[in-house]
Short mmCIF file of C-alpha atoms and ligand atoms in Angstrom, two decimals:
data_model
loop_
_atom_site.label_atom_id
_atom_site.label_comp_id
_atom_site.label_asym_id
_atom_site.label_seq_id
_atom_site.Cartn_x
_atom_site.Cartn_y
_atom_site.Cartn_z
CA UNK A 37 231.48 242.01 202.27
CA UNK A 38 235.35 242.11 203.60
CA UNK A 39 237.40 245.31 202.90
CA UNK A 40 236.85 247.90 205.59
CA UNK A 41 233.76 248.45 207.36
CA UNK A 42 232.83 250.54 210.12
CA UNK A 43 230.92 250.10 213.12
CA UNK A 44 228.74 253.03 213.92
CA UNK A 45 227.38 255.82 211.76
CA UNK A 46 227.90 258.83 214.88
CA UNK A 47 229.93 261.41 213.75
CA UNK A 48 233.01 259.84 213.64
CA UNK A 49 232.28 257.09 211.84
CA UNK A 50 230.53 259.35 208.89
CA UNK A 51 234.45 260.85 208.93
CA UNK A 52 236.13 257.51 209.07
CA UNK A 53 233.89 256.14 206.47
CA UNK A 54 234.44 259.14 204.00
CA UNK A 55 238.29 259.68 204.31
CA UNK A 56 238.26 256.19 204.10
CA UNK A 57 236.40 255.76 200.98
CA UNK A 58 237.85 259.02 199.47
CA UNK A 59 240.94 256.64 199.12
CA UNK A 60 239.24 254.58 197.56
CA UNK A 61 239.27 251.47 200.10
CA UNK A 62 235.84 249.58 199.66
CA UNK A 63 234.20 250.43 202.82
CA UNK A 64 230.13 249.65 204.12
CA UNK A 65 228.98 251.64 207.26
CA UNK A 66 227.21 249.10 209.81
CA UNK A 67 224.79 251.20 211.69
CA UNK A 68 222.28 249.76 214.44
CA UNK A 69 219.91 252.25 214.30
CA UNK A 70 217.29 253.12 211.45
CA UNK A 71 219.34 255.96 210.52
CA UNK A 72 223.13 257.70 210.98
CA UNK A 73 223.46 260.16 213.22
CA UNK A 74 220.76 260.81 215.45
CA UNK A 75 222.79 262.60 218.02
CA UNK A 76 223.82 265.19 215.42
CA UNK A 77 220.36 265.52 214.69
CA UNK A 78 219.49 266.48 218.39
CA UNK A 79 222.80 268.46 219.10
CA UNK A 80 222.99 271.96 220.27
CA UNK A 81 219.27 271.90 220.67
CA UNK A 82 218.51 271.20 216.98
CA UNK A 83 221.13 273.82 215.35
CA UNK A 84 224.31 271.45 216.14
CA UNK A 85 227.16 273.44 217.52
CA UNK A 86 229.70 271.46 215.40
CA UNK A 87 233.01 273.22 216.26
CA UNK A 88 234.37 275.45 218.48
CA UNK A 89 235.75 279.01 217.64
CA UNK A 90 239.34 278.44 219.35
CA UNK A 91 240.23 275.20 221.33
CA UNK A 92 243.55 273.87 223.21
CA UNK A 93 244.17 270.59 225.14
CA UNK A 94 242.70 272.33 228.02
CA UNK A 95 239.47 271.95 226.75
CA UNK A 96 239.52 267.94 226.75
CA UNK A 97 239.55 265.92 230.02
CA UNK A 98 241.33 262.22 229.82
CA UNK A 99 242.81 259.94 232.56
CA UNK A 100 245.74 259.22 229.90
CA UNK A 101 248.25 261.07 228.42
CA UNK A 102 247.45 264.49 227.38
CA UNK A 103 251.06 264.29 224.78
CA UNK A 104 249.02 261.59 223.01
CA UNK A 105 245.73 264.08 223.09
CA UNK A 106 247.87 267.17 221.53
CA UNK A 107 249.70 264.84 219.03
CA UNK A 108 246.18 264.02 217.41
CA UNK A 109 244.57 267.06 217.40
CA UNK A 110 247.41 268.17 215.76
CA UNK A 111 246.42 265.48 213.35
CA UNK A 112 243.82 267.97 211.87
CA UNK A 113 244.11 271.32 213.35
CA UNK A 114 240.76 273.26 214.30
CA UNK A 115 241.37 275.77 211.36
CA UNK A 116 241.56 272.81 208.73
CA UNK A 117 238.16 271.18 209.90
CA UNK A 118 236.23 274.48 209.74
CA UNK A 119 237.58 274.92 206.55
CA UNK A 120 236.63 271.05 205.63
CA UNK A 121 233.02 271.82 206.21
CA UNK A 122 232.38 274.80 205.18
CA UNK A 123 234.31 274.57 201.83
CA UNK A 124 234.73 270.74 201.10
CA UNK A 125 231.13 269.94 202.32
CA UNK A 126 230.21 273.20 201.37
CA UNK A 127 228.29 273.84 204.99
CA UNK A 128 227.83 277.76 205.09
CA UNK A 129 228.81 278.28 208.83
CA UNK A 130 227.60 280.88 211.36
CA UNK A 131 230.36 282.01 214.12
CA UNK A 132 228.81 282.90 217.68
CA UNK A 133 231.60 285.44 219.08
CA UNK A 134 229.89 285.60 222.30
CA UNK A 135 229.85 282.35 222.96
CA UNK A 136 232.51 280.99 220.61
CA UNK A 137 230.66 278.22 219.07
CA UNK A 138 229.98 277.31 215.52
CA UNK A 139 226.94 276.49 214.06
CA UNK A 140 225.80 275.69 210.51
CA UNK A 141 224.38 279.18 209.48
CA UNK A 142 220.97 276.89 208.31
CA UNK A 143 220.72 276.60 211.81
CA UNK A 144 219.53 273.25 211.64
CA UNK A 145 221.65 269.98 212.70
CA UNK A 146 219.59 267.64 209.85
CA UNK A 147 221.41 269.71 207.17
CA UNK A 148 224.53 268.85 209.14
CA UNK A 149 223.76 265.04 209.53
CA UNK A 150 222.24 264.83 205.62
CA UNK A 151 225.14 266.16 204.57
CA UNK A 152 227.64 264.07 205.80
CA UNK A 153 225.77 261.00 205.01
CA UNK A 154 225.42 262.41 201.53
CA UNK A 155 229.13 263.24 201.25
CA UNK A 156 229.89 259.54 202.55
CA UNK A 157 227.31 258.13 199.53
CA UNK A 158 229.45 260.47 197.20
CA UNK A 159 232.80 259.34 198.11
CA UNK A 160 231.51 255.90 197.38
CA UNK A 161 231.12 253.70 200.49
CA UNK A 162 227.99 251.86 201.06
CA UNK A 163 225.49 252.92 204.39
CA UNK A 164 223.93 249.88 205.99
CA UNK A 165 221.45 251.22 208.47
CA UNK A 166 219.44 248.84 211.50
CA UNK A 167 222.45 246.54 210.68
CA UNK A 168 223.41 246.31 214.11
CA UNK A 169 226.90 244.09 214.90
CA UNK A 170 226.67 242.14 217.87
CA UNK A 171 229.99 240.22 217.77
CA UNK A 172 233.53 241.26 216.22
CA UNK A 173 236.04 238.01 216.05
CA UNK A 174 239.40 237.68 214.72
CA UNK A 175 239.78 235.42 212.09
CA UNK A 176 243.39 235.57 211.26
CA UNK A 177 243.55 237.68 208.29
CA UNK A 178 240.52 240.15 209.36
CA UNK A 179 237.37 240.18 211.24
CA UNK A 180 234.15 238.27 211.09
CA UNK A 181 231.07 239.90 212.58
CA UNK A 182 227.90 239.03 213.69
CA UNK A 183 225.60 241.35 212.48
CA UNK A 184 221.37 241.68 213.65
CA UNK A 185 219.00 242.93 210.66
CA UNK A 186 215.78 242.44 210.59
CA UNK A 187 215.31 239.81 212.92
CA UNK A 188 218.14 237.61 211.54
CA UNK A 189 221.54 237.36 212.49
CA UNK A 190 223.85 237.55 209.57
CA UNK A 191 228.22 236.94 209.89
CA UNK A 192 229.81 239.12 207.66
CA UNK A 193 234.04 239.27 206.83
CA UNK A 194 235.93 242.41 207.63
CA UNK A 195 239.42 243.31 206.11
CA UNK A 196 239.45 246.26 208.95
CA UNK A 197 237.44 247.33 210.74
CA UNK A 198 236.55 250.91 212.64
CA UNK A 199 235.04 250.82 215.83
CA UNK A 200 232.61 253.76 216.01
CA UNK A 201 229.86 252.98 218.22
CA UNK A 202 230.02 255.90 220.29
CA UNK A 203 229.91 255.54 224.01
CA UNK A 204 226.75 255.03 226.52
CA UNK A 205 224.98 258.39 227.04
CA UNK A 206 221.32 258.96 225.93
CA UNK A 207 220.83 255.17 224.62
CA UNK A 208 217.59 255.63 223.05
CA UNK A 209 219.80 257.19 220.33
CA UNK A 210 221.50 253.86 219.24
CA UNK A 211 225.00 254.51 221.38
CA UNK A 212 224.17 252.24 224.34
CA UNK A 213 227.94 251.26 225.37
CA UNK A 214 227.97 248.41 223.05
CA UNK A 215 231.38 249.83 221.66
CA UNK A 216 232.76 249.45 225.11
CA UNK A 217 231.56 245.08 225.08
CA UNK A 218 232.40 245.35 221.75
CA UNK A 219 236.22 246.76 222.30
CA UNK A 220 237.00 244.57 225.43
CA UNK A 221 235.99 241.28 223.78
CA UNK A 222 238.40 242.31 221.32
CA UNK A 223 241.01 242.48 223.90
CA UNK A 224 240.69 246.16 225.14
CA UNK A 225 240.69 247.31 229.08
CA UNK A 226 238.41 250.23 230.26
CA UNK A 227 238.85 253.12 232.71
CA UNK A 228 235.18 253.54 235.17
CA UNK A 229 232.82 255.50 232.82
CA UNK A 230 230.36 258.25 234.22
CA UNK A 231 227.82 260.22 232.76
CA UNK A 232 229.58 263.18 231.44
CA UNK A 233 228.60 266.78 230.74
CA UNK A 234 225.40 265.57 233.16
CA UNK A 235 222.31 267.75 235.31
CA UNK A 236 223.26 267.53 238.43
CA UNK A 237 221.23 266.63 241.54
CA UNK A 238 220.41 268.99 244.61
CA UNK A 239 218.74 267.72 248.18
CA UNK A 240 218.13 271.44 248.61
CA UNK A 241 214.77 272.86 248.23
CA UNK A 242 215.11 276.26 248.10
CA UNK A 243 217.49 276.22 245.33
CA UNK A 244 215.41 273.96 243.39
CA UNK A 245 212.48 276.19 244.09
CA UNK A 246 214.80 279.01 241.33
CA UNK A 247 214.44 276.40 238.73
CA UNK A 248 214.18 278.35 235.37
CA UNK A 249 216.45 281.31 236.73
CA UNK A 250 220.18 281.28 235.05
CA UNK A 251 223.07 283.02 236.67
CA UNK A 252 226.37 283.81 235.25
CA UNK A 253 228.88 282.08 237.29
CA UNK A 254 233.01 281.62 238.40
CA UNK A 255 233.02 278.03 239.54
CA UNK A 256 235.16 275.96 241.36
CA UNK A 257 235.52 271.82 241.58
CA UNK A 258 237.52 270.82 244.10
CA UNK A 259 239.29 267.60 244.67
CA UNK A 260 239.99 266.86 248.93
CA UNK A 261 240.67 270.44 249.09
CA UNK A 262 242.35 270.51 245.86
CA UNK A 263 241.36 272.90 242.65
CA UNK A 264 241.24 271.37 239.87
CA UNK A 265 238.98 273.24 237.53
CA UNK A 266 238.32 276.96 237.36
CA UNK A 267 235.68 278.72 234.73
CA UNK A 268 233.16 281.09 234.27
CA UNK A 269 230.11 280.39 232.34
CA UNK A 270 226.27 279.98 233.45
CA UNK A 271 224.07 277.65 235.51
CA UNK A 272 221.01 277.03 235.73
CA UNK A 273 218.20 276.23 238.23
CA UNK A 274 216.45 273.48 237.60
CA UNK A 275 213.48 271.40 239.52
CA UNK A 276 215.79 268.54 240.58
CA UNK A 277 219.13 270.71 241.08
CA UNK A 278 221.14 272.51 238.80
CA UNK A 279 222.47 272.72 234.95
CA UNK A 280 223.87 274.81 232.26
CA UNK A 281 226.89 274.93 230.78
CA UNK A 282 228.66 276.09 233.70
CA UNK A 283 227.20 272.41 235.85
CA UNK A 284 227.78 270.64 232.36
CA UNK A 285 231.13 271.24 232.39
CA UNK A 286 232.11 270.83 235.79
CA UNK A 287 229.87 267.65 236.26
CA UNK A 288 232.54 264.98 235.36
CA UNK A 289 234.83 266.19 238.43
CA UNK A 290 231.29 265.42 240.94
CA UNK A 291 230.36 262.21 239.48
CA UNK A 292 233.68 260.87 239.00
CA UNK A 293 235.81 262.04 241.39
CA UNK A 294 233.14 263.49 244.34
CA UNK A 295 234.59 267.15 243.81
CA UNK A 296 233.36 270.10 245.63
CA UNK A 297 231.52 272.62 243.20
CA UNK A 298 231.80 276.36 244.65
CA UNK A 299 230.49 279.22 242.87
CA UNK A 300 231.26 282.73 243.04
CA UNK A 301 227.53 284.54 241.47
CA UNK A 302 228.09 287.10 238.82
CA UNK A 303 231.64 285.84 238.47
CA UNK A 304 232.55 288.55 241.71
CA UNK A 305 234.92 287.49 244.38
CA UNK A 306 234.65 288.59 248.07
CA UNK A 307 236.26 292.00 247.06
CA UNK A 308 234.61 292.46 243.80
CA UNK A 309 230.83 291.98 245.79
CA UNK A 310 232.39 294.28 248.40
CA UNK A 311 232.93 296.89 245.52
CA UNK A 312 230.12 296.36 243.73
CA UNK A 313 227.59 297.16 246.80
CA UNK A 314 229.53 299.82 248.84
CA UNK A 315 229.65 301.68 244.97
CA UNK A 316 226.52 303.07 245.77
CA UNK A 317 226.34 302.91 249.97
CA UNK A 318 223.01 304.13 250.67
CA UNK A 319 221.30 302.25 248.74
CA UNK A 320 219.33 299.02 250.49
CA UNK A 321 222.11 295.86 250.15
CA UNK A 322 219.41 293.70 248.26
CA UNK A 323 218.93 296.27 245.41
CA UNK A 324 222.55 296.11 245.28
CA UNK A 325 222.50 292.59 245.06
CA UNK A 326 219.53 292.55 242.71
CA UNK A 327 221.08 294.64 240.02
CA UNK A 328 223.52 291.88 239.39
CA UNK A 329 221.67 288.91 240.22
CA UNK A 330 218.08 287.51 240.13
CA UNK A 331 215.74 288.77 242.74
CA UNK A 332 215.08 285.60 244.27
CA UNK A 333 218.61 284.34 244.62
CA UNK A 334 219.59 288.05 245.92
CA UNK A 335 216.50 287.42 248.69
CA UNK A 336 217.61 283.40 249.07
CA UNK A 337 221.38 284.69 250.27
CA UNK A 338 220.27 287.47 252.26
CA UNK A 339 218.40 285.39 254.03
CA UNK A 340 220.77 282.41 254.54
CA UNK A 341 223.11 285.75 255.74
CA UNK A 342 220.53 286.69 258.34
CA UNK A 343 220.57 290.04 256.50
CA UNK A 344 217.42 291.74 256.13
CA UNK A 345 217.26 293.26 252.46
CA UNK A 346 215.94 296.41 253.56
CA UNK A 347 219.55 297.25 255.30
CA UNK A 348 221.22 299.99 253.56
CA UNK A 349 224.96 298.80 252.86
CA UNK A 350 226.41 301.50 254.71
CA UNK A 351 224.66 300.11 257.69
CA UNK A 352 226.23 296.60 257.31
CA UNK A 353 227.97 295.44 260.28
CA UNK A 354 231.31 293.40 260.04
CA UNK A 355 229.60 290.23 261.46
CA UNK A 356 226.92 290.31 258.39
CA UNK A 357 229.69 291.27 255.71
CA UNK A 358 231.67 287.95 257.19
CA UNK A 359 228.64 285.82 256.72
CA UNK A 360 227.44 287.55 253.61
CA UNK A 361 230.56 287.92 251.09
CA UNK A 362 231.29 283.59 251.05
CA UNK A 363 227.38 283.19 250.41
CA UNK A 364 228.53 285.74 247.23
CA UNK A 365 231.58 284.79 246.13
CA UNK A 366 232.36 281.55 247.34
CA UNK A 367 228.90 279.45 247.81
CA UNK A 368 229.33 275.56 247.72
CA UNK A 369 226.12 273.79 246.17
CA UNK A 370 224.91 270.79 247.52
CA UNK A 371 224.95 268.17 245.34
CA UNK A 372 223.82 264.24 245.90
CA UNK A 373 223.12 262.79 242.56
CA UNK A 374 223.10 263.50 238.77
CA UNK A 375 220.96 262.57 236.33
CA UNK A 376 222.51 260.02 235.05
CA UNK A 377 222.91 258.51 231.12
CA UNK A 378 219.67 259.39 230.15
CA UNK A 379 220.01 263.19 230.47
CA UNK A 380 223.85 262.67 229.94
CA UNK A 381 225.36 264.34 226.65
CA UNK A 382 228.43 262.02 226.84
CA UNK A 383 230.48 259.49 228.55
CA UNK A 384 233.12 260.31 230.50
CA UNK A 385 235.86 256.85 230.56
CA UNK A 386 235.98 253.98 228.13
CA UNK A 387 239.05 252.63 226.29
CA UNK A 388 242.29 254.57 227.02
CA UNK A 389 244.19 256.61 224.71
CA UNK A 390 247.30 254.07 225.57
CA UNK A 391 246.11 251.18 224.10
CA UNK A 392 245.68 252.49 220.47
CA UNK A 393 248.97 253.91 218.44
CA UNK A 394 248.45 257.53 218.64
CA UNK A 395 249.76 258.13 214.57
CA UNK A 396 247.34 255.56 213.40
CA UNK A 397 244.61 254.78 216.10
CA UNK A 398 245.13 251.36 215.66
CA UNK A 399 244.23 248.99 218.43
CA UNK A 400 247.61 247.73 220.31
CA UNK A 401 245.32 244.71 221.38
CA UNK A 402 243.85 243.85 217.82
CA UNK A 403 245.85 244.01 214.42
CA UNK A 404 243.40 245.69 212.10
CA UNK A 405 241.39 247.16 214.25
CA UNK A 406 240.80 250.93 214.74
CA UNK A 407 239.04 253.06 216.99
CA UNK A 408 237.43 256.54 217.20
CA UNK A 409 235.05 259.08 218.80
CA UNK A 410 233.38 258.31 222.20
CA UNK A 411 234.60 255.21 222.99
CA UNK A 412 237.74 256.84 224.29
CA UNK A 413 238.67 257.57 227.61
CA UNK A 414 238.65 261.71 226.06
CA UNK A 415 235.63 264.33 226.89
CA UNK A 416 235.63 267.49 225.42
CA UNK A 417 233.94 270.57 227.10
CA UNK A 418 230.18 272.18 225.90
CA UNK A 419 230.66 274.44 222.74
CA UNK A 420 231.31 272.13 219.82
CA UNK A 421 234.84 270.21 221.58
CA UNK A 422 233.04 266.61 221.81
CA UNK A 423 232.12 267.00 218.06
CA UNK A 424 236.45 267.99 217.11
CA UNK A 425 237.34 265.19 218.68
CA UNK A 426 234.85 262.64 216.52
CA UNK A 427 235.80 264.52 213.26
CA UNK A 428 239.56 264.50 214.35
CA UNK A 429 239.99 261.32 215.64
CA UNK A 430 237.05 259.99 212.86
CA UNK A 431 238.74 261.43 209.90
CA UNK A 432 242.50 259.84 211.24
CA UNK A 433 240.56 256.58 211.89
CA UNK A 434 239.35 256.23 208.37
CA UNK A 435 242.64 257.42 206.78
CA UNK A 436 244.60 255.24 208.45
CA UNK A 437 242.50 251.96 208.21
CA UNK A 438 242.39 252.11 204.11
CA UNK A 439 246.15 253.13 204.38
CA UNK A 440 246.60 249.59 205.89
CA UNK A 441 244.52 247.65 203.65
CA UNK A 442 246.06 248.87 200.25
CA UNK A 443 249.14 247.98 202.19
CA UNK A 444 247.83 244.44 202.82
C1 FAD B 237 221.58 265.97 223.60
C2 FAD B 237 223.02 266.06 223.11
C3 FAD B 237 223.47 267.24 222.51
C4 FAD B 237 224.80 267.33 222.10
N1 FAD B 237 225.20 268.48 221.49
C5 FAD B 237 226.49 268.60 221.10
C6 FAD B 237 226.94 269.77 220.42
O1 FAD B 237 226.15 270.66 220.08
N2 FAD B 237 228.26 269.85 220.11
C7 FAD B 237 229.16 268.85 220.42
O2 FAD B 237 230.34 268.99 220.11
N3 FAD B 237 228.75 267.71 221.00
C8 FAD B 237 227.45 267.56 221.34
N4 FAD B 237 227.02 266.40 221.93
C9 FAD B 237 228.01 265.29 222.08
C10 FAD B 237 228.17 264.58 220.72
O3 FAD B 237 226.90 264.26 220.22
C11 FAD B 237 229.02 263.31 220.88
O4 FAD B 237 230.24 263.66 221.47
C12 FAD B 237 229.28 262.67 219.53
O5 FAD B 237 228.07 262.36 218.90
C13 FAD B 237 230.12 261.39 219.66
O6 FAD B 237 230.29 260.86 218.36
P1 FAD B 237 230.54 259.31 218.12
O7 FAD B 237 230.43 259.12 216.66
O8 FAD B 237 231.73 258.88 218.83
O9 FAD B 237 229.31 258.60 218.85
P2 FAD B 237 227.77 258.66 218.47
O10 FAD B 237 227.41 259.95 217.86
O11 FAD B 237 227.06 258.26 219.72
O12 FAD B 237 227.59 257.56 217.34
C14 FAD B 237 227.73 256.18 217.57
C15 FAD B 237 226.87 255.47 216.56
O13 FAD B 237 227.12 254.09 216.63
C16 FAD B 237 225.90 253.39 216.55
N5 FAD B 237 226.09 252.10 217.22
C17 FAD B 237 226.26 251.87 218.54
N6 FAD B 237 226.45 250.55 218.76
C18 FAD B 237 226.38 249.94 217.55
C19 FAD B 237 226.50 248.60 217.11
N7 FAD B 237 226.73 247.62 217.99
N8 FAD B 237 226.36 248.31 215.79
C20 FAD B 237 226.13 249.31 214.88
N9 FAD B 237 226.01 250.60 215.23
C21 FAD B 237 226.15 250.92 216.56
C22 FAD B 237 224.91 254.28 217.26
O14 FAD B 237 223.58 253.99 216.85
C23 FAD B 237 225.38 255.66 216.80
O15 FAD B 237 224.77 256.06 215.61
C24 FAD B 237 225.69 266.25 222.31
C25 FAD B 237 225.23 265.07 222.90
C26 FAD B 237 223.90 264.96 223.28
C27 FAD B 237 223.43 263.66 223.89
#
């Protein structure tokens, strides 16, 4: 085989693989599972939210350097990869304002995926699918691999390779950490990986018992005390705790670092709930509440307030206010679990940003080898940011690997 192959057909190894064979480097695809990118295929619940509108490093999460995160994304800037797909791949795209997410205006994530693969096809590198690589080894001048088709283990050279075998969340997909075995046998370290962007567990009943009900929210995840994250978006009741994007996003601060999630319901801080009800004073407090929230949460925190809905506001005393405004605007949710890999959309962790070159992504540890997508220590947030960083760091990976081996 030698010149360059890559490991993984996600979506950033579909973007190393065509950059790299747009240069014309001779490069195969090595993917494990019967076909590339099944995760596109199931993203953004079938219509593949493959960008976001706007983005800034404040989107991303990393334990490393966030100079190294800026310098790549500056790599490709956002406006140059919306223009890539829609005019290069020709992808008509569909811009949510409201929720500043792009989507293919097909709506459908297996136009995405087919596309890519057949762009890859057209730029001439060769896709070997259920080829899955079990073993990388230097061998001086390259790589050898051990590669499982069909039953058989083959060894196969490798000028360069690209290590694009994702990370370890939902593993029924093909990405089922072997990247992360695959990187530290090659020399690599690892920061702890989490699920990421995860459902997260609740021991309460009665908030379980809202599952189905969503509820814009400001929330909080606190660190010993500390803020660390602030947003608004929704969550989402569910039978075993909560989700949404609001939980989604917020989930890597619980699992990883045991954070404190507090949220403040309809956005509305002590004052702005205070507002809100005594706008219209003789009304009873849990229409008030109800014609910003869900009835049943509006009944569930009157009732944890000792309040009985029927008060009219103007008849609230001081005592209830105090116990009523934090359930509002400040309510911590109890969490003891999440749902783990299997529900997770990525990982958070894996090989830090420090030990690749950040104008190259070549491994520091292994000459020749180059990394990108998931296997990084990098999460993006929901609304297209885990996607940019595959096609960013993807697309550099590629680039940069055939720029080495016509250098060779
Ligand atoms: C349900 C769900 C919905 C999502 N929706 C969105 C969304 O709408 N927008 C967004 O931005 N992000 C979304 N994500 C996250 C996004 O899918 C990932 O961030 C992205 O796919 C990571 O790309 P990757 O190429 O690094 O890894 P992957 O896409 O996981 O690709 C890795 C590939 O490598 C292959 N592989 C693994 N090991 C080997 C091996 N040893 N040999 C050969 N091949 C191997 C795997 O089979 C896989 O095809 C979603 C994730 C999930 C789970």
């Amino acid at each position: 085989m030698a010149g360059l192959v890559v490991v993984g057909g996600g979506a950033a190894g579909l973007m190393a693989a065509l950059f790299a064979a747009r240069t014309g480097a001779p490069v195969s695809l090595l993917e494990g599972s019967r076909a590339c990118g099944l995760k596109i295929l199931i993203s953004g619940g079938g219509r593949c939210n493959l960008l976001p509108m706007a983005s800034d490093p404040s989107d991303f999460f990393t334990t490393g350097s966030r100079n190294v995160l800026k310098r790549l994304f500056r790599t490709w800037r956002l406006e140059d990869v919306t223009s890539f797909f829609a005019e290069d791949l020709g992808i008509a795209l569909r811009f949510e304002e409201e929720s500043g997410k792009v989507f293919p205006a097909s709506q459908s994530a297996k136009a995405v995926r087919n596309r890519l693969v057949e762009a890859v096809i057209e730029a001439g590198a060769e896709i070997r699918t259920s080829h899955r690589v079990e073993a990388i080894e230097p061998d001086g001048e390259g790589f050898e691999l051990e590669v499982g088709h069909a039953g058989e283990t083959r060894r196969l050279r490798a000028d360069r390779v690209v290590l694009a075998a994702g990370g370890q969340s939902l593993p029924k997909t093909g990405s089922d950490g072997s990247a992360f075995r695959l990187a530290t046998a090659l020399g690599h370290s690892l920061t702890p990986r989490h699920p990421a962007l995860v459902p997260l567990r609740s021991p309460d009943p009665e908030l379980r018992a809202l599952a189905g009900i969503a509820v814009p929210v400001r929330w909080q995840a606190r660190v010993h005390g500390k803020l660390v994250e602030e947003r608004e978006r929704e969550l989402l009741f569910t039978h075993r705790g909560v989700s949404g994007p609001a939980i989604l996003d917020a989930s890597h601060w619980v699992v990883r670092d045991g954070a404190t999630l507090r949220v403040a319901w309809a956005g509305l801080d002590e004052e702005g709930w205070r507002r809100h009800a005594e706008a219209e004073s003789r009304k009873r407090i849990d229409q008030r509440l109800s014609d910003l929230l869900p009835r049943r949460l509006s009944e569930l925190l009157l009732a944890r307030a000792g309040i009985p809905g029927r008060t009219r506001v103007v008849q609230l005393h001081p005592k209830q206010w105090r116990r009523l405004l934090p359930l509002l605007a400040a309510f911590e949710l109890p969490i003891d679990g999440d749902e783990g890999y299997a529900k997770a959309e990525v990982t958070s962790g894996g090989v830090p940003l420090s030990e690749v070159k950040p104008s190259t992504l070549e491994s520091r540890c292994s000459a020749g080898l180059f990394l990108c997508g998931e296997v990084f220590d990098v999460i993006g947030r929901m609304g297209g940011f885990n996607f940019l960083w595959a096609w960013v760091t993807g697309r550099l990976a590629g680039e940069s690997a055939a720029a080495s081996l016509a250098r060779a």
